[in-house]
């Protein structure tokens, strides 16, 4: 059974999420009213997933996410769950190591599916949030505060092409069609890219692609450029 910690400063929100998750067959091992309590709960229970509100007292969700990812080596997956979908919140929590970002208007089925995807190592980004991330990246320069991961230099030319398309939000199916290669080949490239970059999932790869200045235009092939 997948174990979950719920971190939110509103009691009614925590109780509502607990009810939804327990009815869906998940085990809620702890609740936390702030980021510091969330970090402590993860240390005590070692859950598979944390549902993390971003705006909480004592320690916010971004810092709590960063500490949990560091403390668990990414074994505990963090899903940011908030009513706010501003660009900076999305970018901050993804850079902190979150596996995904959901808005609180997500359906019960959508929440359950997101947790299952996170446990499976797949990125979880609400479509509206992914669109905001990509729009922000298209309009902003690469992040200069940190050096690109050393593994970036190990990527082959084809892997760089695939990474650029991951950064543009393309699915494996879309990458295969764009590069005229098989799905099996795309999956192999993606697996190698994540391993070489030492990132956990596509959500982290999107950030790396942006920071490395890999700006694939998904309409370029369609224009014949």
Short mmCIF file of C-alpha atoms in Angstrom, two decimals:
data_model
loop_
_atom_site.label_atom_id
_atom_site.label_comp_id
_atom_site.label_asym_id
_atom_site.label_seq_id
_atom_site.Cartn_x
_atom_site.Cartn_y
_atom_site.Cartn_z
CA UNK A 1 0.00 0.00 0.00
CA UNK A 2 1.34 3.43 -0.96
CA UNK A 3 2.00 5.59 2.10
CA UNK A 4 1.35 9.33 2.10
CA UNK A 5 2.03 12.34 4.34
CA UNK A 6 -0.32 15.31 3.93
CA UNK A 7 1.18 18.73 4.65
CA UNK A 8 -1.23 21.68 4.72
CA UNK A 9 -1.85 24.39 7.29
CA UNK A 10 -5.64 24.07 6.97
CA UNK A 11 -7.18 21.31 9.07
CA UNK A 12 -10.23 20.89 6.84
CA UNK A 13 -8.05 20.52 3.76
CA UNK A 14 -5.93 17.85 5.46
CA UNK A 15 -8.98 15.93 6.62
CA UNK A 16 -10.61 16.15 3.20
CA UNK A 17 -7.48 14.87 1.48
CA UNK A 18 -7.16 12.05 4.02
CA UNK A 19 -10.72 10.92 3.32
CA UNK A 20 -10.18 10.98 -0.45
CA UNK A 21 -6.90 9.08 -0.24
CA UNK A 22 -8.07 6.45 2.21
CA UNK A 23 -11.16 5.77 0.10
CA UNK A 24 -8.83 5.33 -2.88
CA UNK A 25 -6.76 2.74 -1.01
CA UNK A 26 -3.77 4.82 0.09
CA UNK A 27 -2.35 4.81 3.61
CA UNK A 28 -2.10 8.26 5.20
CA UNK A 29 0.65 7.81 7.78
CA UNK A 30 0.79 11.39 9.09
CA UNK A 31 -0.49 14.94 8.73
CA UNK A 32 1.60 18.10 9.06
CA UNK A 33 0.50 21.70 9.63
CA UNK A 34 3.73 23.30 8.35
CA UNK A 35 6.91 22.48 6.46
CA UNK A 36 8.93 21.68 9.58
CA UNK A 37 6.33 19.15 10.70
CA UNK A 38 6.36 17.65 7.20
CA UNK A 39 10.13 17.14 7.32
CA UNK A 40 9.81 15.50 10.75
CA UNK A 41 6.93 13.29 9.59
CA UNK A 42 8.95 12.05 6.64
CA UNK A 43 11.89 11.25 8.92
CA UNK A 44 9.59 9.33 11.25
CA UNK A 45 7.50 7.42 8.70
CA UNK A 46 9.48 7.27 5.44
CA UNK A 47 6.39 7.69 3.21
CA UNK A 48 6.31 7.05 -0.51
CA UNK A 49 4.73 10.44 -1.27
CA UNK A 50 4.18 13.81 0.40
CA UNK A 51 1.34 16.09 -0.67
CA UNK A 52 2.91 19.47 0.03
CA UNK A 53 1.14 22.79 0.30
CA UNK A 54 3.46 25.64 -0.65
CA UNK A 55 2.28 28.49 1.58
CA UNK A 56 2.62 27.36 5.20
CA UNK A 57 3.96 28.96 8.40
CA UNK A 58 7.28 28.15 10.10
CA UNK A 59 8.75 26.59 6.93
CA UNK A 60 7.19 26.92 3.49
CA UNK A 61 6.60 24.03 1.12
CA UNK A 62 9.52 24.84 -1.17
CA UNK A 63 12.12 24.65 1.61
CA UNK A 64 10.43 21.58 3.09
CA UNK A 65 10.55 19.91 -0.33
CA UNK A 66 14.25 20.70 -0.68
CA UNK A 67 15.04 19.17 2.73
CA UNK A 68 12.92 16.08 2.17
CA UNK A 69 14.50 15.38 -1.22
CA UNK A 70 17.98 15.83 0.26
CA UNK A 71 17.23 13.75 3.37
CA UNK A 72 15.66 10.84 1.47
CA UNK A 73 17.79 10.97 -1.67
CA UNK A 74 14.58 11.35 -3.66
CA UNK A 75 13.07 8.11 -2.35
CA UNK A 76 10.11 10.07 -0.99
CA UNK A 77 8.36 11.81 -3.85
CA UNK A 78 6.93 15.26 -3.22
CA UNK A 79 3.85 16.56 -5.02
CA UNK A 80 3.20 20.26 -4.59
CA UNK A 81 -0.51 20.88 -4.10
CA UNK A 82 -1.67 24.48 -4.00
CA UNK A 83 -4.26 27.00 -5.13
CA UNK A 84 -1.47 29.16 -6.54
CA UNK A 85 0.01 28.47 -9.97
CA UNK A 86 2.33 31.45 -10.39
CA UNK A 87 5.43 30.80 -12.47
CA UNK A 88 7.88 31.36 -9.64
CA UNK A 89 6.17 28.92 -7.31
CA UNK A 90 6.25 26.25 -10.01
CA UNK A 91 9.90 26.85 -10.83
CA UNK A 92 11.01 27.05 -7.20
CA UNK A 93 9.37 23.79 -6.16
CA UNK A 94 10.58 21.94 -9.25
CA UNK A 95 14.13 23.14 -8.66
CA UNK A 96 13.75 22.01 -5.05
CA UNK A 97 13.18 18.49 -6.38
CA UNK A 98 9.41 18.06 -6.46
CA UNK A 99 8.12 15.26 -8.68
CA UNK A 100 5.22 17.41 -9.79
CA UNK A 101 2.81 20.22 -9.19
CA UNK A 102 -0.98 20.01 -8.91
CA UNK A 103 -3.64 22.63 -8.32
CA UNK A 104 -6.15 22.08 -5.55
CA UNK A 105 -9.00 21.94 -8.05
CA UNK A 106 -7.72 18.51 -9.16
CA UNK A 107 -10.37 15.79 -9.11
CA UNK A 108 -10.23 12.86 -6.69
CA UNK A 109 -9.35 10.50 -9.55
CA UNK A 110 -6.75 12.96 -10.83
CA UNK A 111 -5.12 13.14 -7.40
CA UNK A 112 -5.01 9.36 -7.08
CA UNK A 113 -3.54 9.00 -10.57
CA UNK A 114 -0.93 11.67 -9.80
CA UNK A 115 0.24 9.80 -6.71
CA UNK A 116 0.53 6.56 -8.66
CA UNK A 117 2.50 8.31 -11.41
CA UNK A 118 4.82 9.87 -8.84
CA UNK A 119 5.50 6.51 -7.20
CA UNK A 120 6.25 5.06 -10.65
CA UNK A 121 8.85 7.79 -11.21
CA UNK A 122 6.80 9.70 -13.76
CA UNK A 123 6.48 13.50 -13.70
CA UNK A 124 3.21 15.03 -12.60
CA UNK A 125 2.37 18.46 -13.96
CA UNK A 126 -1.17 19.71 -14.45
CA UNK A 127 -1.55 20.72 -18.13
CA UNK A 128 -2.25 24.35 -17.22
CA UNK A 129 0.83 24.41 -15.00
CA UNK A 130 3.06 22.81 -17.66
CA UNK A 131 1.87 25.44 -20.13
CA UNK A 132 2.82 28.19 -17.68
CA UNK A 133 6.27 26.67 -17.12
CA UNK A 134 6.96 26.44 -20.85
CA UNK A 135 5.67 29.97 -21.50
CA UNK A 136 7.88 31.28 -18.69
CA UNK A 137 10.92 29.44 -20.05
CA UNK A 138 10.29 30.75 -23.56
CA UNK A 139 10.27 34.32 -22.26
CA UNK A 140 13.15 34.11 -19.78
CA UNK A 141 16.92 33.60 -20.00
CA UNK A 142 18.49 30.39 -18.69
CA UNK A 143 19.08 30.22 -14.95
CA UNK A 144 22.59 31.48 -14.17
CA UNK A 145 22.70 30.77 -10.45
CA UNK A 146 24.14 27.29 -10.82
CA UNK A 147 26.35 25.37 -13.24
CA UNK A 148 24.79 22.83 -15.61
CA UNK A 149 25.10 19.26 -14.35
CA UNK A 150 28.38 17.62 -15.46
CA UNK A 151 26.38 14.86 -17.13
CA UNK A 152 25.17 17.31 -19.75
CA UNK A 153 28.55 17.02 -21.49
CA UNK A 154 28.10 13.24 -21.67
CA UNK A 155 24.94 13.46 -23.76
CA UNK A 156 25.19 12.51 -27.42
CA UNK A 157 23.90 14.85 -30.11
CA UNK A 158 20.73 12.77 -30.41
CA UNK A 159 20.23 12.78 -26.64
CA UNK A 160 20.56 16.57 -26.64
CA UNK A 161 17.86 16.70 -29.32
CA UNK A 162 15.60 14.53 -27.18
CA UNK A 163 16.34 16.61 -24.07
CA UNK A 164 15.40 19.78 -25.95
CA UNK A 165 12.07 18.23 -26.84
CA UNK A 166 11.50 17.08 -23.26
CA UNK A 167 12.15 20.67 -22.26
CA UNK A 168 9.48 21.79 -24.73
CA UNK A 169 6.95 19.54 -23.03
CA UNK A 170 6.72 16.91 -25.78
CA UNK A 171 5.59 13.41 -24.86
CA UNK A 172 7.50 10.30 -25.95
CA UNK A 173 4.99 9.81 -28.77
CA UNK A 174 5.50 13.38 -29.99
CA UNK A 175 9.29 13.07 -29.77
CA UNK A 176 9.20 9.85 -31.79
CA UNK A 177 7.12 11.52 -34.51
CA UNK A 178 9.22 14.69 -34.53
CA UNK A 179 12.55 12.84 -34.83
CA UNK A 180 11.12 9.97 -36.93
CA UNK A 181 12.37 7.29 -34.56
CA UNK A 182 10.63 4.44 -32.73
CA UNK A 183 9.02 4.72 -29.31
CA UNK A 184 11.45 2.11 -28.00
CA UNK A 185 14.36 4.29 -29.13
CA UNK A 186 12.86 7.37 -27.49
CA UNK A 187 12.39 5.51 -24.20
CA UNK A 188 16.01 4.33 -24.34
CA UNK A 189 17.24 7.88 -24.95
CA UNK A 190 15.10 9.24 -22.11
CA UNK A 191 16.39 6.60 -19.72
CA UNK A 192 20.01 7.39 -20.65
CA UNK A 193 19.41 11.15 -20.35
CA UNK A 194 17.96 10.88 -16.85
CA UNK A 195 20.79 8.60 -15.75
CA UNK A 196 23.56 10.80 -17.19
CA UNK A 197 22.06 13.99 -15.76
CA UNK A 198 21.39 12.25 -12.42
CA UNK A 199 17.84 13.59 -12.32
CA UNK A 200 14.84 11.66 -11.11
CA UNK A 201 12.28 12.37 -13.81
CA UNK A 202 11.16 14.49 -16.74
CA UNK A 203 10.05 17.34 -14.49
CA UNK A 204 13.67 17.81 -13.41
CA UNK A 205 14.86 17.31 -17.01
CA UNK A 206 12.63 20.19 -18.13
CA UNK A 207 14.41 22.50 -15.70
CA UNK A 208 17.85 21.25 -16.85
CA UNK A 209 16.91 21.79 -20.49
CA UNK A 210 15.93 25.37 -19.77
CA UNK A 211 19.00 26.14 -17.67
CA UNK A 212 21.22 24.66 -20.40
CA UNK A 213 19.62 26.92 -23.00
CA UNK A 214 18.14 24.03 -25.00
CA UNK A 215 15.17 25.76 -26.57
CA UNK A 216 13.55 23.41 -29.06
CA UNK A 217 10.69 25.00 -30.98
CA UNK A 218 8.03 22.28 -31.34
CA UNK A 219 6.60 24.09 -34.40
CA UNK A 220 9.92 24.19 -36.23
CA UNK A 221 9.61 20.78 -37.85
CA UNK A 222 6.07 21.60 -38.92
CA UNK A 223 7.36 24.74 -40.68
CA UNK A 224 10.02 22.70 -42.42
CA UNK A 225 12.82 24.77 -40.88
#
